[in-house]
PDB file of C-alpha atoms in Angstrom:
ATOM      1  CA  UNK A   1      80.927 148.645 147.963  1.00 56.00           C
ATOM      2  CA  UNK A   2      80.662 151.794 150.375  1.00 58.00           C
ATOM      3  CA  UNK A   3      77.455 153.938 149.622  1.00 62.00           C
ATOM      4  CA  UNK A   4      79.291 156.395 147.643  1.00 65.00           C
ATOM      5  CA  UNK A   5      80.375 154.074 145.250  1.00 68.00           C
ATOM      6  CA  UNK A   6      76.438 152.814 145.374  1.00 72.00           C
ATOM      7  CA  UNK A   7      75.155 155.997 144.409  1.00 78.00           C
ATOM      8  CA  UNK A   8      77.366 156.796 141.667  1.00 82.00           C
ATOM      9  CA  UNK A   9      76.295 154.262 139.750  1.00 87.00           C
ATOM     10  CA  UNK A  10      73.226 156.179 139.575  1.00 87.00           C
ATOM     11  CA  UNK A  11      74.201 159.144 138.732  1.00 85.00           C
ATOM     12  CA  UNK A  12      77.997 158.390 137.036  1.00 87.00           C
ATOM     13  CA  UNK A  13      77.999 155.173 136.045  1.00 88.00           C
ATOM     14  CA  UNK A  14      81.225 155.521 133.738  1.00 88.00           C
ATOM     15  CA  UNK A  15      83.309 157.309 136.286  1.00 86.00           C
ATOM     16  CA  UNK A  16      82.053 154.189 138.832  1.00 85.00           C
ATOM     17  CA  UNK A  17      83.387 151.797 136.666  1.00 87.00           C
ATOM     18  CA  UNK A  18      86.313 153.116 136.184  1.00 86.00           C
ATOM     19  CA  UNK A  19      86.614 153.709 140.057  1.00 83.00           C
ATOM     20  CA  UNK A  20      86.174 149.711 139.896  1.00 81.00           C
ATOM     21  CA  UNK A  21      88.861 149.479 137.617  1.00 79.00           C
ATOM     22  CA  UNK A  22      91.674 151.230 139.101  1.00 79.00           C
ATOM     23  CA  UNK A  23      90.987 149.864 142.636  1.00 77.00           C
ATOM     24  CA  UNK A  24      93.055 147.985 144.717  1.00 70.00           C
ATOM     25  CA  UNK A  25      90.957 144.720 145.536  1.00 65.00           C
ATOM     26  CA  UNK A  26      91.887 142.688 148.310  1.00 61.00           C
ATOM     27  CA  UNK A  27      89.440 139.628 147.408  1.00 61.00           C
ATOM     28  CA  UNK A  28      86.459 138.406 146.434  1.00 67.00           C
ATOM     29  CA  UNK A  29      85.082 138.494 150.398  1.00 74.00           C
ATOM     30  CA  UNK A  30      83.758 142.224 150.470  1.00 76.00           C
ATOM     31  CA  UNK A  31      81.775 141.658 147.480  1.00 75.00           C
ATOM     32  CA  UNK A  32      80.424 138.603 148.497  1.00 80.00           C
ATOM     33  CA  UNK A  33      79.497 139.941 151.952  1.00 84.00           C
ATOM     34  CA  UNK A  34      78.374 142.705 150.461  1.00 84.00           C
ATOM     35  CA  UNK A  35      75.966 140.905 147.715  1.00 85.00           C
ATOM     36  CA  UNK A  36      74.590 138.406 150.416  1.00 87.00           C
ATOM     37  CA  UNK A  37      73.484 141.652 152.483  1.00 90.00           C
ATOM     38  CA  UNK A  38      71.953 142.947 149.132  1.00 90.00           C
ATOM     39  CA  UNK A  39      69.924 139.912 148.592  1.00 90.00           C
ATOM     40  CA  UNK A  40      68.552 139.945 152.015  1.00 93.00           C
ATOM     41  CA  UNK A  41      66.180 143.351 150.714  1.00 93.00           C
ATOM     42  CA  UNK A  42      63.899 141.191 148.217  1.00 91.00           C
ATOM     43  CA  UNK A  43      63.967 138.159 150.278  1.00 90.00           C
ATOM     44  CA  UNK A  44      62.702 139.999 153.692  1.00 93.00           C
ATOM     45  CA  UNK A  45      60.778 142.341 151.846  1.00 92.00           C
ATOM     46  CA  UNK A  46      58.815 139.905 149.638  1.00 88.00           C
ATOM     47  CA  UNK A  47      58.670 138.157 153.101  1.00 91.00           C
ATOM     48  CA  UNK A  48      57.184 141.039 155.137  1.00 91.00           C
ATOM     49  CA  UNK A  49      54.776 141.759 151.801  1.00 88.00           C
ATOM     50  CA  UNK A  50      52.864 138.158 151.436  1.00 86.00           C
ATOM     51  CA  UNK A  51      52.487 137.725 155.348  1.00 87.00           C
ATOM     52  CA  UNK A  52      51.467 141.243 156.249  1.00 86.00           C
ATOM     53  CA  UNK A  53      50.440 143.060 153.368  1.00 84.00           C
ATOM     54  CA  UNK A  54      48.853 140.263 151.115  1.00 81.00           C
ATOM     55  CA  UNK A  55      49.694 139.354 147.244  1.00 77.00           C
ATOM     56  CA  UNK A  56      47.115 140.863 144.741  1.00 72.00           C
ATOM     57  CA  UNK A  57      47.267 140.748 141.306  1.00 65.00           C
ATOM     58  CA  UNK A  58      45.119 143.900 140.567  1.00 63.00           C
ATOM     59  CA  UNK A  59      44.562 146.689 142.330  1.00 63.00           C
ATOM     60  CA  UNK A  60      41.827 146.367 144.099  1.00 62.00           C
ATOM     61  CA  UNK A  61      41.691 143.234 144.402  1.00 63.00           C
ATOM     62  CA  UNK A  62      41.232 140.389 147.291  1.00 72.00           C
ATOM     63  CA  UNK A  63      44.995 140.250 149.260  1.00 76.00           C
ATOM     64  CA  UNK A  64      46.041 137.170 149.569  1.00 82.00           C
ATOM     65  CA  UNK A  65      48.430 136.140 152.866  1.00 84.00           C
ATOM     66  CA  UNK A  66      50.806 133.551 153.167  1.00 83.00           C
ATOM     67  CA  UNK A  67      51.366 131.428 155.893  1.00 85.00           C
ATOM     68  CA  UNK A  68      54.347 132.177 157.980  1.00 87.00           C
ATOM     69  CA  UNK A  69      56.100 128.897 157.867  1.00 87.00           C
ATOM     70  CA  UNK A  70      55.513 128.542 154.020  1.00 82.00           C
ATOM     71  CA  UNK A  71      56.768 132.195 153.760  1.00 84.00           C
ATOM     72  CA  UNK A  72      59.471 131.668 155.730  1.00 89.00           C
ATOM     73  CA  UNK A  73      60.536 128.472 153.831  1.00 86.00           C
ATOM     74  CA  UNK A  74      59.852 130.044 150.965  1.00 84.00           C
ATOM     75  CA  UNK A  75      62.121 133.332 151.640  1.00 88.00           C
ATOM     76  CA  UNK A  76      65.237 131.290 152.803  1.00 88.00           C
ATOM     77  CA  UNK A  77      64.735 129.113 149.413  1.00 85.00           C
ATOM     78  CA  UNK A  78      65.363 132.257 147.404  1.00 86.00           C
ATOM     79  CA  UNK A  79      67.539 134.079 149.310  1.00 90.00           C
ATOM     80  CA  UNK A  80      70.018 131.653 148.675  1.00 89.00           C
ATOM     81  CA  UNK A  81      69.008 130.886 144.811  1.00 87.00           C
ATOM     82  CA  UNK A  82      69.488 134.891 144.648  1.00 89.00           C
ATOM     83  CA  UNK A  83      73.118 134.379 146.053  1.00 90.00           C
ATOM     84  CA  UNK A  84      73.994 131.074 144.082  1.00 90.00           C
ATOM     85  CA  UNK A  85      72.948 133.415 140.711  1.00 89.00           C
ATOM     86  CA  UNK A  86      74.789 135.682 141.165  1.00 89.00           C
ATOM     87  CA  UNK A  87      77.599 134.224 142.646  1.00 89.00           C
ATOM     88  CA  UNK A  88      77.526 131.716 139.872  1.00 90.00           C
ATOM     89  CA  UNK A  89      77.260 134.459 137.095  1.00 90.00           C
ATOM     90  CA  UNK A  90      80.153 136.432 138.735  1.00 88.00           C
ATOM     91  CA  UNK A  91      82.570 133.319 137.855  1.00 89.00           C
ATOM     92  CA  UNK A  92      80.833 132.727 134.404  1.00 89.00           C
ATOM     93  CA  UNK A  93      81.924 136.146 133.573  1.00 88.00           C
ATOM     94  CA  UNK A  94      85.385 135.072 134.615  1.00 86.00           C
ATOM     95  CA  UNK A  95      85.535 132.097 133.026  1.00 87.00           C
ATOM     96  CA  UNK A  96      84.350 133.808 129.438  1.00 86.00           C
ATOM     97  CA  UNK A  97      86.534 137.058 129.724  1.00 82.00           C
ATOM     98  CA  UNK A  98      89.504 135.518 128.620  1.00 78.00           C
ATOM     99  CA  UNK A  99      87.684 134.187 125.242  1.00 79.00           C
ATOM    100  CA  UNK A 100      87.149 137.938 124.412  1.00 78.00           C
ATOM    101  CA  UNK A 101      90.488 139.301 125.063  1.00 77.00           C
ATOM    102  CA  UNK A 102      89.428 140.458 128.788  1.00 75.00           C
ATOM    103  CA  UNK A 103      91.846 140.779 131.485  1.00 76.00           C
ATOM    104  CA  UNK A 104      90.129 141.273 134.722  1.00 77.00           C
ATOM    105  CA  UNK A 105      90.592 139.236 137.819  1.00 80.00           C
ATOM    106  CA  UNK A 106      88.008 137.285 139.402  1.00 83.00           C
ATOM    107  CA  UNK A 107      87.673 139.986 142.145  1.00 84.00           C
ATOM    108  CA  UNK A 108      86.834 142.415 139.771  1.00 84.00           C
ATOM    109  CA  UNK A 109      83.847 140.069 137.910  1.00 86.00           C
ATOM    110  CA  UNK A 110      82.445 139.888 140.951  1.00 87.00           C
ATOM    111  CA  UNK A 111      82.696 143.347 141.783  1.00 85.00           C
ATOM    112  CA  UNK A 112      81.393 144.167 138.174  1.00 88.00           C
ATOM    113  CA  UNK A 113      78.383 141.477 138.752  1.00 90.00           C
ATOM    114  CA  UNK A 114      77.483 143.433 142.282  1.00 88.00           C
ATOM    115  CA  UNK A 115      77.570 146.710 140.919  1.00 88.00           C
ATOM    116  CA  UNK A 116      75.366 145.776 138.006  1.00 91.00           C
ATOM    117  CA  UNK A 117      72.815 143.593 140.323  1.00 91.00           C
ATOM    118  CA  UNK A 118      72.582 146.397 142.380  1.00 91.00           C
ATOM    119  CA  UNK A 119      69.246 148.242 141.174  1.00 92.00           C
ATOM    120  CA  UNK A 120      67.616 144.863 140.403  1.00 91.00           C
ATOM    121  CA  UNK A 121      68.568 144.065 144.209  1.00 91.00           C
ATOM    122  CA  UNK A 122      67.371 147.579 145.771  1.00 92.00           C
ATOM    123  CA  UNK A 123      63.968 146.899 143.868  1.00 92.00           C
ATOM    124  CA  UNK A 124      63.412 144.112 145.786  1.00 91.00           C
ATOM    125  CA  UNK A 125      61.762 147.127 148.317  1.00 93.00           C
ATOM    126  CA  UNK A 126      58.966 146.856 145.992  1.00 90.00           C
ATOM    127  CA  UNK A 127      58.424 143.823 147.712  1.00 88.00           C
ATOM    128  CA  UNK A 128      56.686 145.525 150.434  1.00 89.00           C
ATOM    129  CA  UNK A 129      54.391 146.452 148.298  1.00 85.00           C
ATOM    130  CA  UNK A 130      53.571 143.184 146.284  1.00 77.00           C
ATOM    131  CA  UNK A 131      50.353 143.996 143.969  1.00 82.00           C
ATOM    132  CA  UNK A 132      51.697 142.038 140.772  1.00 80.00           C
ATOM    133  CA  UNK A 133      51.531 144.895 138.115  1.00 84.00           C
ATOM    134  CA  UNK A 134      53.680 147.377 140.874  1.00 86.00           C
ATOM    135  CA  UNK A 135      56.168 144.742 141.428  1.00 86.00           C
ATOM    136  CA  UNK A 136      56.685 143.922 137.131  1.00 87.00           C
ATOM    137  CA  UNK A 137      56.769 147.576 136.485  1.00 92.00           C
ATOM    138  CA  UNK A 138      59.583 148.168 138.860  1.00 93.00           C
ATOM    139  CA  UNK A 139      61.446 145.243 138.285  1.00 90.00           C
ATOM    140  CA  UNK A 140      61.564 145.757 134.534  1.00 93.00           C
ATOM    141  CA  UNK A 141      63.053 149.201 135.013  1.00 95.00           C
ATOM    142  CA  UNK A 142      65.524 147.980 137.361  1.00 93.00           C
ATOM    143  CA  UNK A 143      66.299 145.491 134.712  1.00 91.00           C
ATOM    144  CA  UNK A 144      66.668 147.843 132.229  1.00 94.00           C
ATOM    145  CA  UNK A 145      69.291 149.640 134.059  1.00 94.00           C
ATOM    146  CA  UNK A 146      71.545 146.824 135.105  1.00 92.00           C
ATOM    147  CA  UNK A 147      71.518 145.607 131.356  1.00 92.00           C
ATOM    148  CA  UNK A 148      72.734 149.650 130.683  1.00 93.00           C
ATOM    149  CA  UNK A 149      75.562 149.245 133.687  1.00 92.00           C
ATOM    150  CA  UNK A 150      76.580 145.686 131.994  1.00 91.00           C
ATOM    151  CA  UNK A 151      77.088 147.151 128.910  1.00 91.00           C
ATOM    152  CA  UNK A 152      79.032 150.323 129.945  1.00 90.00           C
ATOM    153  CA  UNK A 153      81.240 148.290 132.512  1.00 88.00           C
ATOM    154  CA  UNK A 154      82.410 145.315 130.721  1.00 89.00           C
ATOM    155  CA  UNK A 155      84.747 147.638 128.152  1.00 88.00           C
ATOM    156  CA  UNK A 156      85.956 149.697 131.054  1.00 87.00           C
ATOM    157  CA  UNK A 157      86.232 146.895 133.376  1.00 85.00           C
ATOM    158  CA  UNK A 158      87.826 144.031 130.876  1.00 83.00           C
ATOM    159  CA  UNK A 159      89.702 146.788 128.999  1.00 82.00           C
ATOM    160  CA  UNK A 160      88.239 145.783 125.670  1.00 82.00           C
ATOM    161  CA  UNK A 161      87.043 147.065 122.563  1.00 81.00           C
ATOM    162  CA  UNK A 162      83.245 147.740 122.563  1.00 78.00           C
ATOM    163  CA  UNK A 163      83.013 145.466 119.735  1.00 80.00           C
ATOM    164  CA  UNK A 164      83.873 142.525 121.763  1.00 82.00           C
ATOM    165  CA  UNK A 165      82.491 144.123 124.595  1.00 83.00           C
ATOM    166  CA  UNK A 166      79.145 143.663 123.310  1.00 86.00           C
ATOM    167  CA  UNK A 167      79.346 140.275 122.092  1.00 87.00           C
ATOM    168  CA  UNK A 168      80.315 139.313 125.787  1.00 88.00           C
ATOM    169  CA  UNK A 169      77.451 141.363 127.403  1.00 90.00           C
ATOM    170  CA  UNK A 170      75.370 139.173 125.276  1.00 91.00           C
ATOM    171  CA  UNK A 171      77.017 135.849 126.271  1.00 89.00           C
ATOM    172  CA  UNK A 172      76.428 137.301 129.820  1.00 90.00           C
ATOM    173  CA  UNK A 173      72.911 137.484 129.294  1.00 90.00           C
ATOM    174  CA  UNK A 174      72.671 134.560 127.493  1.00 91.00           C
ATOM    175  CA  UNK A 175      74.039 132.859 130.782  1.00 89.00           C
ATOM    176  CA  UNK A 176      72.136 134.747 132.643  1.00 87.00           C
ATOM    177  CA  UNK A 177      68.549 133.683 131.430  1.00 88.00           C
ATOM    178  CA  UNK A 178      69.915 130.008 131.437  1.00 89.00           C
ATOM    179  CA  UNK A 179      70.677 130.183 135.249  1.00 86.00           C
ATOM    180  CA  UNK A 180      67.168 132.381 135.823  1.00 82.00           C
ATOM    181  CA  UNK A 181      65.301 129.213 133.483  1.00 84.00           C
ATOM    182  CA  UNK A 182      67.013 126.898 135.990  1.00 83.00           C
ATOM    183  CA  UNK A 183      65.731 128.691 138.678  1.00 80.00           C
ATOM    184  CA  UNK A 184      62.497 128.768 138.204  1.00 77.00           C
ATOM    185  CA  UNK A 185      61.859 125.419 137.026  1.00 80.00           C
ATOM    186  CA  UNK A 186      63.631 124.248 140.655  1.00 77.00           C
ATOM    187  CA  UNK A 187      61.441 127.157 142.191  1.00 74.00           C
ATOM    188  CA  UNK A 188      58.098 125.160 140.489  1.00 71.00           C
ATOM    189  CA  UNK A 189      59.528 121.939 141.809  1.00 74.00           C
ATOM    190  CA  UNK A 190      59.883 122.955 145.684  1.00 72.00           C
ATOM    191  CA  UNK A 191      56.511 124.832 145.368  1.00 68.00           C
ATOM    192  CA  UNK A 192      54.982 121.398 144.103  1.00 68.00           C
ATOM    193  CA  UNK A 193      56.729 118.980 146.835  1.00 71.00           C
ATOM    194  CA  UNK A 194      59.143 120.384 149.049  1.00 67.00           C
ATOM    195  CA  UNK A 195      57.925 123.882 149.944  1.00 72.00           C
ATOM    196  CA  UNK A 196      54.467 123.952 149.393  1.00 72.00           C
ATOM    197  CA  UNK A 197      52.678 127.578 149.550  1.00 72.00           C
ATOM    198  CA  UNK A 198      50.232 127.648 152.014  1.00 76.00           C
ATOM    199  CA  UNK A 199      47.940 130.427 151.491  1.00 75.00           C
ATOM    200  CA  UNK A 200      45.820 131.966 154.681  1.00 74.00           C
ATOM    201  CA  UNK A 201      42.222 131.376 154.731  1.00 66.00           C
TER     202      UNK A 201
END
């Protein structure tokens, strides 16, 4: 993903898509290199955020620092969740493409999964910033938009009717909120035993 193609997404998501469609992929490598740089922007700015900044859950209110090493634990742990999700949703798509009448490769899925991730990834800046409200607000209208890029880019990108192309952008999600359940409940587990947080006095 160069930052043109980044940008238009923004501002022509449609044409982007299409751009996606009609290019020549090499492999799945770029976009994997490309989403593991990505997912480095929430994990070191959530990072920089609890250890410098301080959480707060109004404004206002007492900041509340983490400890390095339990940041730093803590920011490796979901860097890599972040990269197994979407990795992991990129072949899903794959996988369930072919039960709609899709016909994309498995380059292009993950392509399609990068381009979509990509506002919910570049929100992770608000991470710098990490009062609770700020962070929710933002990250719901990132999440917004990637839902609005899934649903234009599946029928361009599987070359599919929007019919069908709807009923896979909910199976998507559907997987989706399965692998973000899963998550969490191994997030509450490592915060519990493995990876406790340790909070600053």
């Amino acid at each position: 993903m160069t930052i043109k193609s980044m940008s238009e997404i923004f501002y022509h998501p449609s044409l982007a898509m299409q751009h996606l469609r009609d290019e020549n992929l090499k492999g799945t490598s770029e976009a994997l290199f490309t989403l593991a740089i990505l997912a480095l922007i929430p994990a070191i700015s959530l990072f920089i955020g609890t250890t410098q900044i301080g959480w707060s859950i109004t404004p206002g209110g007492d900041a509340v620092k983490l400890n390095l090493i339990s940041a730093l634990n803590s920011t490796i742990a979901f860097y890599l969740a972040t990269c197994f999700a979407l990795g992991l949703m990129g072949f899903s798509m794959h996988w369930m493409e072919k039960t709609y009448g899709g016909h994309a490769s498995l380059e292009r899925c993950m392509n399609l999964t990068l381009y979509t991730a990509t506002p919910l990834l570049l929100a992770g800046f608000a991470g710098l910033y990490p009062m609770l409200w700020f962070c929710v607000a933002i990250g719901a209208v990132a999440l917004a938009y990637s839902t609005f890029l899934l649903f234009t880019g599946v029928p361009i990108i599987m070359k599919i009717p929007e019919e069908r192309g709807f009923l896979f952008c909910i199976s998507i999600l559907t997987v989706g909120l399965i692998i973000l359940v899963g998550l969490r409940s191994a997030t509450a587990f490592l915060w519990g035993t493995l990876t406790p947080l340790i909070y600053l006095p």
